[in-house]
Structure formats: C-alpha cells, structure tokens
Short mmCIF file of C-alpha atoms and ligand atoms in Angstrom, two decimals:
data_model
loop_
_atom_site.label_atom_id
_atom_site.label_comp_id
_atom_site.label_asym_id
_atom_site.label_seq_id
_atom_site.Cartn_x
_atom_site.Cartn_y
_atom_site.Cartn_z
CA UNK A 1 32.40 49.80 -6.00
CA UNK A 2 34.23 51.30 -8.77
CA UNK A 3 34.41 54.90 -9.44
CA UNK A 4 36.12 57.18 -12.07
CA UNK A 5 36.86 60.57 -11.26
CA UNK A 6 37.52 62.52 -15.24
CA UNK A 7 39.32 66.14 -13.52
CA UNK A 8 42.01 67.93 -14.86
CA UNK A 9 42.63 70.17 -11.91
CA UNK A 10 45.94 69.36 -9.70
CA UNK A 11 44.43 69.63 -6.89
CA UNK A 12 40.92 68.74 -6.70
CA UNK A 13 41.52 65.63 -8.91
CA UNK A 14 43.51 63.88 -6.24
CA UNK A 15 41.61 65.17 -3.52
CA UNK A 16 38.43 63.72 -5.26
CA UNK A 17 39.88 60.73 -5.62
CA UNK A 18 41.34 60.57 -1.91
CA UNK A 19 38.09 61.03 -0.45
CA UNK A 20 36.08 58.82 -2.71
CA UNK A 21 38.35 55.92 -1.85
CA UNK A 22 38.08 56.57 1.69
CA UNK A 23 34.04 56.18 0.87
CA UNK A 24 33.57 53.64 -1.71
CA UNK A 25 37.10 51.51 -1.42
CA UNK A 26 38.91 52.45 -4.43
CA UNK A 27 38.72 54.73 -7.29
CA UNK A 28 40.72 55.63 -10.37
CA UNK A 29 41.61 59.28 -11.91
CA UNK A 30 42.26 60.56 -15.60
CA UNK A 31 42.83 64.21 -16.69
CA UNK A 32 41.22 64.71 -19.88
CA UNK A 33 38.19 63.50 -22.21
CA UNK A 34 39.86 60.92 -24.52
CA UNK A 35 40.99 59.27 -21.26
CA UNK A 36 37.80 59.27 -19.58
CA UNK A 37 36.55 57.56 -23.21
CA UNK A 38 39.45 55.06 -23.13
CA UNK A 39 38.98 54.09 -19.20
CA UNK A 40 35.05 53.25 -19.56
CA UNK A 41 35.88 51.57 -22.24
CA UNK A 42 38.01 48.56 -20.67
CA UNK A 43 36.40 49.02 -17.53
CA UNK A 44 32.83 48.73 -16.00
CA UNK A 45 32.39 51.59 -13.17
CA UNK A 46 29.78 52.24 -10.87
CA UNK A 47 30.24 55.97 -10.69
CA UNK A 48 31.55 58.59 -12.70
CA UNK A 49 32.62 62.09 -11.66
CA UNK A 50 32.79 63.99 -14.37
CA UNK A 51 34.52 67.88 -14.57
CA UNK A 52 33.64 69.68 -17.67
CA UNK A 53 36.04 72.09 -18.08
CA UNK A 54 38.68 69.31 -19.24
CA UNK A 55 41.81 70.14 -21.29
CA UNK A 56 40.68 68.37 -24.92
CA UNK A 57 36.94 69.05 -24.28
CA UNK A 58 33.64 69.76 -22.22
CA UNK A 59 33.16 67.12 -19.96
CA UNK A 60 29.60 66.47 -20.52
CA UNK A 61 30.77 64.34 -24.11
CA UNK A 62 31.32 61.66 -22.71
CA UNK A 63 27.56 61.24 -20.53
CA UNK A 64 26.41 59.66 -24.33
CA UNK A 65 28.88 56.99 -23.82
CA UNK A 66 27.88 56.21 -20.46
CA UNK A 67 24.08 56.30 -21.00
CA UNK A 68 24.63 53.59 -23.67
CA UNK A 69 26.67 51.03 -21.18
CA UNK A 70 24.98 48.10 -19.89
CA UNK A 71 24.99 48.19 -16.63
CA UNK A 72 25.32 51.71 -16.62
CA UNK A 73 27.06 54.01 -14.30
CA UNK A 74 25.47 56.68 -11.98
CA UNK A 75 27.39 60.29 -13.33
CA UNK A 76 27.32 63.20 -11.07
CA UNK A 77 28.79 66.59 -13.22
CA UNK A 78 31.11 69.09 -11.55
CA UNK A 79 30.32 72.10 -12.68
CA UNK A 80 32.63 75.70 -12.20
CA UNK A 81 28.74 77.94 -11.55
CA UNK A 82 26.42 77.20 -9.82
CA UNK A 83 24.51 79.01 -13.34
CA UNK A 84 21.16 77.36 -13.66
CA UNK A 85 21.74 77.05 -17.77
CA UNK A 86 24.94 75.32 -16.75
CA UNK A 87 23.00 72.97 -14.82
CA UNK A 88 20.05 72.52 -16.88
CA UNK A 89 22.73 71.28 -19.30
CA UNK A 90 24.71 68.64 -17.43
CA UNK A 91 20.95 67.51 -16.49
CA UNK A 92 20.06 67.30 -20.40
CA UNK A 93 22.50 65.43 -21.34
CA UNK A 94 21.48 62.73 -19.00
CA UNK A 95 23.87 63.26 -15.55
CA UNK A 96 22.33 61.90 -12.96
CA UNK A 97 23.13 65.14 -10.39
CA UNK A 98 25.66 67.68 -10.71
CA UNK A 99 27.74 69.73 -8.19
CA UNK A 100 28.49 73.21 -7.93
CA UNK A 101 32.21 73.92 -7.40
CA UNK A 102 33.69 74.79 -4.71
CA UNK A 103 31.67 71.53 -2.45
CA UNK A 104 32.44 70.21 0.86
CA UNK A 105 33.46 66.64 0.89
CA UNK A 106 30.43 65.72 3.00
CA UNK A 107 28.43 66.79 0.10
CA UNK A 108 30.19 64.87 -2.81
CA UNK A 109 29.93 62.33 -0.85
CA UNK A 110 26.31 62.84 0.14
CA UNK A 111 25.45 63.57 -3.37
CA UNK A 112 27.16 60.64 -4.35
CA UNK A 113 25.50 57.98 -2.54
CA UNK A 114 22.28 59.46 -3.22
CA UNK A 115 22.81 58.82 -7.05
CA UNK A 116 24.58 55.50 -6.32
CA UNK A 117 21.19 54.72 -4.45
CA UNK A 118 18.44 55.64 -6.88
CA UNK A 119 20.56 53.81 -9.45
CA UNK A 120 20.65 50.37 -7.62
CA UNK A 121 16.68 50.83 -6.96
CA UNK A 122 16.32 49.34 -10.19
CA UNK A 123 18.69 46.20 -10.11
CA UNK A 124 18.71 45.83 -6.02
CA UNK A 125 21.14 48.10 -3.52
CA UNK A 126 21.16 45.40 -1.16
CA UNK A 127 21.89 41.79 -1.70
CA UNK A 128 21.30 38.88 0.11
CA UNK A 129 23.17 35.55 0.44
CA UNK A 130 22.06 32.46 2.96
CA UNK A 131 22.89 34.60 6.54
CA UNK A 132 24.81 37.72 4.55
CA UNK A 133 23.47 40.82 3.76
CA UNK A 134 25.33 43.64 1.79
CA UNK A 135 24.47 47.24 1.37
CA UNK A 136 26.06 47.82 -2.37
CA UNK A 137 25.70 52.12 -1.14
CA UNK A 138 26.83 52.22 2.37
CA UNK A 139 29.38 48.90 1.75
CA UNK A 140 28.05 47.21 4.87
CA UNK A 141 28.26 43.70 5.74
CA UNK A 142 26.42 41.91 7.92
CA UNK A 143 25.77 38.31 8.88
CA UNK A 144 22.66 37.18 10.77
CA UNK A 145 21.99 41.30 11.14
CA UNK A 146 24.76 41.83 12.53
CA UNK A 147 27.00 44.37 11.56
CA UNK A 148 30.95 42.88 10.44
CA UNK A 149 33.68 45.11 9.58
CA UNK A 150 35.62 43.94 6.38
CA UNK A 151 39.11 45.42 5.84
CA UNK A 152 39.25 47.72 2.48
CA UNK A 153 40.60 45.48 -0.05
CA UNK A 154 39.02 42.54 1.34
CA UNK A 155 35.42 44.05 1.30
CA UNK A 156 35.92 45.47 -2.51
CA UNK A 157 36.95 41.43 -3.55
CA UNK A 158 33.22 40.53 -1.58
CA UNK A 159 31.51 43.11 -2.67
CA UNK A 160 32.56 42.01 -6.61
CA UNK A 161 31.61 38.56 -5.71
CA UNK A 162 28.74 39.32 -3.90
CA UNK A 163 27.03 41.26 -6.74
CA UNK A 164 28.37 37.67 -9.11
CA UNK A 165 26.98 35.09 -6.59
CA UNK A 166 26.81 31.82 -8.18
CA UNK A 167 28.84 32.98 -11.23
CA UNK A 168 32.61 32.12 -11.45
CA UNK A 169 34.52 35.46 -10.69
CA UNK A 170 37.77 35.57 -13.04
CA UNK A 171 40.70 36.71 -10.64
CA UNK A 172 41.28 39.53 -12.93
CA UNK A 173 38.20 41.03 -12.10
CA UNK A 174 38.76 40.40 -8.29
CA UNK A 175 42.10 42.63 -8.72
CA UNK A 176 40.47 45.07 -10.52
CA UNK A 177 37.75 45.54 -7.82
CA UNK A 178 40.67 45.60 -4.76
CA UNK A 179 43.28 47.97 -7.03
CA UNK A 180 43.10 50.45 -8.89
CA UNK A 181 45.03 51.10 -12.47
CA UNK A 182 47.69 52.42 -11.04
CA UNK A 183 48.32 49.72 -8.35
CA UNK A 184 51.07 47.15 -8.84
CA UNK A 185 49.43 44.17 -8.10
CA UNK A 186 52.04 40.86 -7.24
CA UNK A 187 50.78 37.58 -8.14
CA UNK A 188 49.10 35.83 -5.30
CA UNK A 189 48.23 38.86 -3.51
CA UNK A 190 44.11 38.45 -4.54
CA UNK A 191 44.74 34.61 -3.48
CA UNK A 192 45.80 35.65 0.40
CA UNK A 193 42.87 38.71 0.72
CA UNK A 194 40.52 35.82 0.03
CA UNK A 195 41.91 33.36 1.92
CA UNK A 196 42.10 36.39 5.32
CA UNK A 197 38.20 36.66 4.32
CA UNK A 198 37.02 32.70 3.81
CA UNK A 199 38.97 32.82 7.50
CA UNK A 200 37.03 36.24 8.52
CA UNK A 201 33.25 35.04 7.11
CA UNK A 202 33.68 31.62 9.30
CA UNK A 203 34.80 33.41 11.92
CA UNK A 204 31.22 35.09 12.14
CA UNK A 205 29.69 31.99 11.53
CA UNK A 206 28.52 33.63 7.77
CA UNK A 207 26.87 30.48 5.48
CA UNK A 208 28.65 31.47 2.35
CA UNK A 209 31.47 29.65 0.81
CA UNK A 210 34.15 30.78 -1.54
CA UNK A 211 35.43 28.33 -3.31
CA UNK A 212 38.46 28.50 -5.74
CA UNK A 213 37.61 27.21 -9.75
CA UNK A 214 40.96 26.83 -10.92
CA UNK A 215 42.87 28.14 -13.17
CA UNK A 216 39.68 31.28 -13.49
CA UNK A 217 38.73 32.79 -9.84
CA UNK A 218 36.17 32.18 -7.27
CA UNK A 219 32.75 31.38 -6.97
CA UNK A 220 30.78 32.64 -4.10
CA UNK A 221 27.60 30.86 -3.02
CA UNK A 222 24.99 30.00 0.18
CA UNK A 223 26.31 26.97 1.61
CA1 CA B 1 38.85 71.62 -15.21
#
C-alpha cells in the first residue's frame, strides 16, 4: 500500500506519516502543493492525505489531479474546523472523507481504511491466488485460511505482486513498494526480502511461486 501524506506542519506531518506506516507499511511525506503535484506524478499511491492549509496553496488543488489518475487514489482532507462549509468543500471537490483537526490516531486510521475499503469495492479488496488470500485494507495474509504474519518490507514486495499476479513485476517497482523516497535502497537488498519470503510462503505450504525474469523482476503466480 502506498500512501502520501501532503502536510506542512512540523509536527503532525511526521507523526502522520509515523503512524500510517505502522498501518499500511510505508508511506512518503511532502510539505507543500507543487510537491504533492510532482510526487503523484512519478508515483501511483493508494492513499492520499491531504492538509489544506499548505504553504504555496489550499490543499484541495490538487483532488483534480487525483480524480483524473487511473487507478485512482482514495483522498481523505485534513481540515483546521470542523466548519460544515469547510467540509462541504473538501467533499465537492471530490475527497473521498475528510478529518477534522485535532484527530486521534485511531480515527485517521479508522477513517482511513474505511475509504481504502469502499475504494477497492470496485476493483476487489481481497485477492486470491491458488491457497493465498490477501486483504489489500487490513494487509493480511493467509494461506489455506490461515492467518501468516509477513515481516513489513516483505509483505509490501507481496502485496505489489499480489495485486500484479501473472504480470512481470519490474524490481523498481518492488523497491518502491518496500521503501519509501527517502530510503537508500543498496542493490540486492529487494533480491534477499524475496528470497526470506519464497523461503517463508513454502514454509506454510502456500501454492504460489515467485519466480525471477531476469534482468526485469518477478512474476508471481498459482503453482
Ligand atoms: Ca498546514
């Protein structure tokens, strides 16, 4: 799962992006409009936090980019009042929910998922490979029903080519799932996480082989 967090403030912008790692595996933070614009540009996310009180703009300018992208992101709006004309705005210009500042992290989180979820009703929140199962919201996995637990950056490189199965994955993408932009990433770090979760899957007897295309990435499949 990929997930942008646009905030300007010093504190709640790392916070944000602290917890929504710790919920969805990994997530990337800029600190004004244009690079909110630049970072959807080169990247595909799944969710978008957006704070519209940003430094070069109102926040809610960039929910026209968004709604054009293909597949699109769920956006949730931060918003400084809870003033219903505030709201009513974020909600016009096609956020999926907004969120009334200041929010627990249960509820961002909450509120989060919830959007994540009535997004993937249309293209499938859970998807199913020979004897795996995985819940694209709650980032489950489990093989023959039951229940596996998948370290961090090994679960974001399944869960990328999970959602591509039977499609070569480029290894670029696979690091881009696991890291984030500020992550250093050393060269056959993506190649050992997927050889720790061939090792893992057989391990719970799962029917789904990764195998390397070289010179590209991987392709996942039901054996
Ligand atoms: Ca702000």
């Amino acid at each position: 799962m990929r997930v942008l967090v646009v905030e300007d403030d010093p504190q709640l912008g790392p916070w944000l992006r602290d917890a929504l790692t710790v919920a969805f595996g990994s997530s990337d933070m800029v600190t004004s409009l244009s690079e909110g614009r630049a970072a959807v540009v080169v990247q595909n996310f799944d969710l978008v936090i957006i704070d519209r009180g940003l430094p070069d703009g109102d926040g809610l300018d960039l929910l026209p980019d968004l709604r054009l992208q293909r597949p699109r992101p769920a956006t949730l709006v931060l918003t400084a009042l809870d003033d219903p004309t505030d709201i009513a705005r974020a909600l016009d210009n096609g956020a999926d929910d907004y969120l009334a500042k200041p929010f627990e992290p249960i509820e961002l989180i909450a509120r989060a998922k919830a959007v994540l979820r009535r997004l993937f009703l249309d293209i499938g929140a859970v998807v199913s490979i020979a004897n795996l199962r995985y819940d694209v919201v709650n980032r489950a996995v489990y093989i023959d029903q039951r229940p596996v637990v998948v370290p961090r950056r090994e679960l974001a490189i399944l869960e990328a080519m999970v959602r591509r199965a039977g499609r070569v994955v480029l290894r670029e993408t696979l690091e881009v799932a696991a890291y984030g932009f500020d992550d250093d990433v050393s060269s056959n770090v993506i190649e050992s996480h997927v050889s720790r979760l061939r090792r893992r899957l057989r391990e719970a007897r799962c029917n789904v082989a990764i195998k390397p295309v070289r010179g590209l990435g991987y392709l996942l499949s039901g054996e």
